[in-house]
mmCIF file of C-alpha atoms in Angstrom:
data_model
loop_
_atom_site.group_PDB
_atom_site.id
_atom_site.type_symbol
_atom_site.label_atom_id
_atom_site.label_comp_id
_atom_site.label_asym_id
_atom_site.label_seq_id
_atom_site.Cartn_x
_atom_site.Cartn_y
_atom_site.Cartn_z
ATOM 1 C CA MET B 1204 0.921 330.449 -11.599
ATOM 2 C CA GLN B 1205 4.119 332.254 -10.725
ATOM 3 C CA ILE B 1206 5.995 335.006 -12.578
ATOM 4 C CA LYS B 1207 9.530 335.230 -11.229
ATOM 5 C CA LEU B 1208 10.732 338.761 -11.966
ATOM 6 C CA ASN B 1209 14.172 338.613 -10.359
ATOM 7 C CA ASP B 1210 15.885 336.966 -7.382
ATOM 8 C CA SER B 1211 13.659 338.629 -4.789
ATOM 9 C CA GLU B 1212 10.372 339.568 -6.511
ATOM 10 C CA GLU B 1213 7.580 337.492 -7.974
ATOM 11 C CA ILE B 1214 3.902 337.684 -8.831
ATOM 12 C CA GLN B 1215 1.613 334.743 -8.115
ATOM 13 C CA ILE B 1216 -1.887 334.431 -9.536
ATOM 14 C CA GLN B 1217 -4.324 331.718 -8.533
ATOM 15 C CA LEU B 1218 -7.778 331.189 -10.050
ATOM 16 C CA LEU B 1219 -10.054 330.684 -7.041
ATOM 17 C CA SER B 1220 -13.375 330.314 -8.852
ATOM 18 C CA ARG B 1221 -15.317 330.988 -12.009
ATOM 19 C CA GLY B 1222 -18.601 329.962 -13.577
ATOM 20 C CA ALA B 1223 -19.411 326.657 -15.195
ATOM 21 C CA SER B 1224 -16.846 325.262 -17.609
ATOM 22 C CA ASN B 1225 -17.134 326.225 -21.283
ATOM 23 C CA TYR B 1226 -18.739 329.553 -20.348
ATOM 24 C CA ILE B 1227 -17.104 332.900 -19.777
ATOM 25 C CA TYR B 1228 -17.884 334.236 -16.324
ATOM 26 C CA ASP B 1229 -16.164 336.562 -13.940
ATOM 27 C CA CYS B 1230 -13.019 335.068 -12.442
ATOM 28 C CA ASN B 1231 -12.067 335.377 -8.784
ATOM 29 C CA LEU B 1232 -8.268 335.584 -8.537
ATOM 30 C CA LEU B 1233 -5.895 335.591 -5.611
ATOM 31 C CA VAL B 1234 -2.990 337.807 -6.664
ATOM 32 C CA SER B 1235 0.165 337.995 -4.556
ATOM 33 C CA PHE B 1236 3.296 340.068 -4.929
ATOM 34 C CA ARG B 1237 6.370 338.922 -3.027
ATOM 35 C CA THR B 1238 9.328 341.180 -2.492
ATOM 36 C CA GLY B 1239 12.137 340.153 -0.183
ATOM 37 C CA GLU B 1240 10.487 338.787 2.918
ATOM 38 C CA LYS B 1241 7.114 340.548 2.473
ATOM 39 C CA THR B 1242 4.111 339.254 0.578
ATOM 40 C CA TYR B 1243 1.116 341.365 -0.393
ATOM 41 C CA SER B 1244 -2.058 339.485 -1.390
ATOM 42 C CA GLN B 1245 -5.430 340.599 -2.640
ATOM 43 C CA GLU B 1246 -8.496 338.773 -3.897
ATOM 44 C CA VAL B 1247 -9.806 340.455 -7.039
ATOM 45 C CA TRP B 1248 -12.505 339.874 -9.623
ATOM 46 C CA VAL B 1249 -11.823 340.168 -13.339
ATOM 47 C CA ASP B 1250 -14.322 339.937 -16.165
ATOM 48 C CA GLY B 1251 -14.026 336.518 -17.815
ATOM 49 C CA THR B 1252 -14.269 337.910 -21.341
ATOM 50 C CA GLU B 1253 -11.594 340.505 -20.607
ATOM 51 C CA PHE B 1254 -9.379 337.811 -19.071
ATOM 52 C CA LYS B 1255 -9.732 335.724 -22.242
ATOM 53 C CA CYS B 1256 -8.906 338.807 -24.371
ATOM 54 C CA PHE B 1257 -5.823 339.423 -22.207
ATOM 55 C CA LEU B 1258 -4.644 335.860 -22.839
ATOM 56 C CA ASN B 1259 -5.200 336.252 -26.594
ATOM 57 C CA GLU B 1260 -3.411 339.636 -26.615
ATOM 58 C CA LEU B 1261 -0.535 338.081 -24.693
ATOM 59 C CA GLU B 1262 -0.276 335.296 -27.263
ATOM 60 C CA VAL B 1263 -0.072 337.835 -30.119
ATOM 61 C CA LEU B 1264 2.440 339.924 -28.181
ATOM 62 C CA ASN B 1265 4.597 336.859 -27.582
ATOM 63 C CA HIS B 1266 4.648 335.972 -31.299
ATOM 64 C CA LYS B 1267 4.873 339.432 -32.888
ATOM 65 C CA LEU B 1268 6.526 341.454 -30.087
ATOM 66 C CA SER B 1269 4.136 344.308 -30.842
ATOM 67 C CA GLY B 1270 0.855 345.482 -29.382
ATOM 68 C CA LYS B 1271 0.092 345.207 -25.689
ATOM 69 C CA ALA B 1272 -1.698 342.941 -23.243
ATOM 70 C CA GLU B 1273 -3.561 344.397 -20.295
ATOM 71 C CA LEU B 1274 -5.733 342.935 -17.541
ATOM 72 C CA ALA B 1275 -7.575 345.081 -14.993
ATOM 73 C CA SER B 1276 -9.858 344.190 -12.115
ATOM 74 C CA GLU B 1277 -13.571 344.888 -12.230
ATOM 75 C CA THR B 1278 -13.123 347.223 -9.268
ATOM 76 C CA PRO B 1279 -10.911 350.039 -10.560
ATOM 77 C CA GLY B 1280 -7.555 350.289 -8.821
ATOM 78 C CA GLU B 1281 -7.368 346.790 -7.357
ATOM 79 C CA LEU B 1282 -5.353 345.093 -10.130
ATOM 80 C CA LEU B 1283 -3.555 346.067 -13.298
ATOM 81 C CA ILE B 1284 -1.159 343.849 -15.236
ATOM 82 C CA LYS B 1285 0.130 345.371 -18.460
ATOM 83 C CA PHE B 1286 2.795 344.124 -20.873
ATOM 84 C CA THR B 1287 4.001 346.867 -23.239
ATOM 85 C CA PRO B 1288 6.837 346.767 -25.811
ATOM 86 C CA VAL B 1289 9.403 349.542 -25.423
ATOM 87 C CA ASP B 1290 11.299 348.905 -28.689
ATOM 88 C CA SER B 1291 11.248 346.641 -31.746
ATOM 89 C CA LEU B 1292 13.937 344.307 -30.375
ATOM 90 C CA GLY B 1293 11.657 342.470 -27.953
ATOM 91 C CA HIS B 1294 12.270 344.558 -24.845
ATOM 92 C CA MET B 1295 9.116 345.055 -22.805
ATOM 93 C CA ALA B 1296 7.852 346.610 -19.643
ATOM 94 C CA LEU B 1297 5.622 344.748 -17.208
ATOM 95 C CA HIS B 1298 3.556 347.277 -15.269
ATOM 96 C CA PHE B 1299 1.902 345.840 -12.148
ATOM 97 C CA GLU B 1300 -0.511 347.383 -9.636
ATOM 98 C CA LEU B 1301 -2.164 345.695 -6.679
ATOM 99 C CA GLY B 1302 -4.273 347.656 -4.239
ATOM 100 C CA LYS B 1303 -7.248 347.803 -1.941
ATOM 101 C CA GLN B 1304 -9.369 350.408 -0.254
ATOM 102 C CA ILE B 1305 -9.131 350.698 3.501
ATOM 103 C CA TRP B 1306 -11.762 352.432 5.587
ATOM 104 C CA ILE B 1307 -10.434 354.333 8.583
ATOM 105 C CA GLY B 1308 -13.385 355.901 10.315
ATOM 106 C CA PRO B 1309 -15.436 357.672 7.653
ATOM 107 C CA GLU B 1310 -12.437 358.092 5.308
ATOM 108 C CA VAL B 1311 -11.334 355.807 2.484
ATOM 109 C CA PHE B 1312 -7.615 355.331 1.828
ATOM 110 C CA TRP B 1313 -5.777 353.290 -0.786
ATOM 111 C CA SER B 1314 -3.087 350.802 0.073
ATOM 112 C CA LYS B 1315 -1.305 350.118 -3.187
ATOM 113 C CA ILE B 1316 1.796 348.590 -4.745
ATOM 114 C CA ILE B 1317 2.871 349.905 -8.156
ATOM 115 C CA GLN B 1318 5.916 348.361 -9.835
ATOM 116 C CA ALA B 1319 7.420 348.164 -13.310
ATOM 117 C CA PHE B 1320 9.870 345.532 -14.510
ATOM 118 C CA PRO B 1321 11.929 345.078 -17.678
ATOM 119 C CA ILE B 1322 11.058 341.922 -19.613
ATOM 120 C CA ASP B 1323 12.973 340.568 -22.615
ATOM 121 C CA ALA B 1324 11.519 338.370 -25.377
ATOM 122 C CA GLU B 1325 12.900 335.169 -23.841
ATOM 123 C CA SER B 1326 11.379 335.986 -20.434
ATOM 124 C CA LEU B 1327 8.077 336.875 -22.090
ATOM 125 C CA GLY B 1328 8.002 333.452 -23.754
ATOM 126 C CA ARG B 1329 8.611 331.725 -20.422
ATOM 127 C CA ILE B 1330 5.957 333.863 -18.678
ATOM 128 C CA CYS B 1331 3.417 333.214 -21.448
ATOM 129 C CA LYS B 1332 3.982 329.462 -21.294
ATOM 130 C CA GLU B 1333 3.286 329.488 -17.542
ATOM 131 C CA ILE B 1334 0.221 331.734 -17.885
ATOM 132 C CA PHE B 1335 -1.285 329.697 -20.743
ATOM 133 C CA LYS B 1336 -0.720 326.434 -18.864
ATOM 134 C CA SER B 1337 -2.298 327.797 -15.677
ATOM 135 C CA PHE B 1338 -5.303 329.455 -17.326
ATOM 136 C CA SER B 1339 -6.011 327.160 -20.297
ATOM 137 C CA GLU B 1340 -9.620 326.627 -19.178
ATOM 138 C CA VAL B 1341 -10.242 330.396 -19.377
ATOM 139 C CA LYS B 1342 -8.418 330.742 -22.714
ATOM 140 C CA ASN B 1343 -10.293 327.847 -24.301
ATOM 141 C CA ALA B 1344 -13.760 328.690 -22.911
#
């Protein structure tokens, strides 16, 4: 699944694995953020029930243009995708974080990308259609 944000930036999310079909299990995702000529990728785990809730929240947000939809990784700080309305006209913000901990000697450091993007109602509809098509087995489990 690909979310094209503008001419040079996009988010890609691929479901690598999950439990047996028709059951909600944790989902292993490969999340990539491309900007210009650089791509940052991270494998993350998300709770299957929370992923399904995110998809349902996104569906409501797409229809009513109110509320929010948020998905976070099981390990805090690795992934955050949040759609939030900023007005009643259908303008939204997509907040995105992708990070990982890096050990250097005995110290832990974070390598992290944090971005925010404006999204209008038409773009949200297109993004939702792509997300629902790509993750229908999670949504319908």
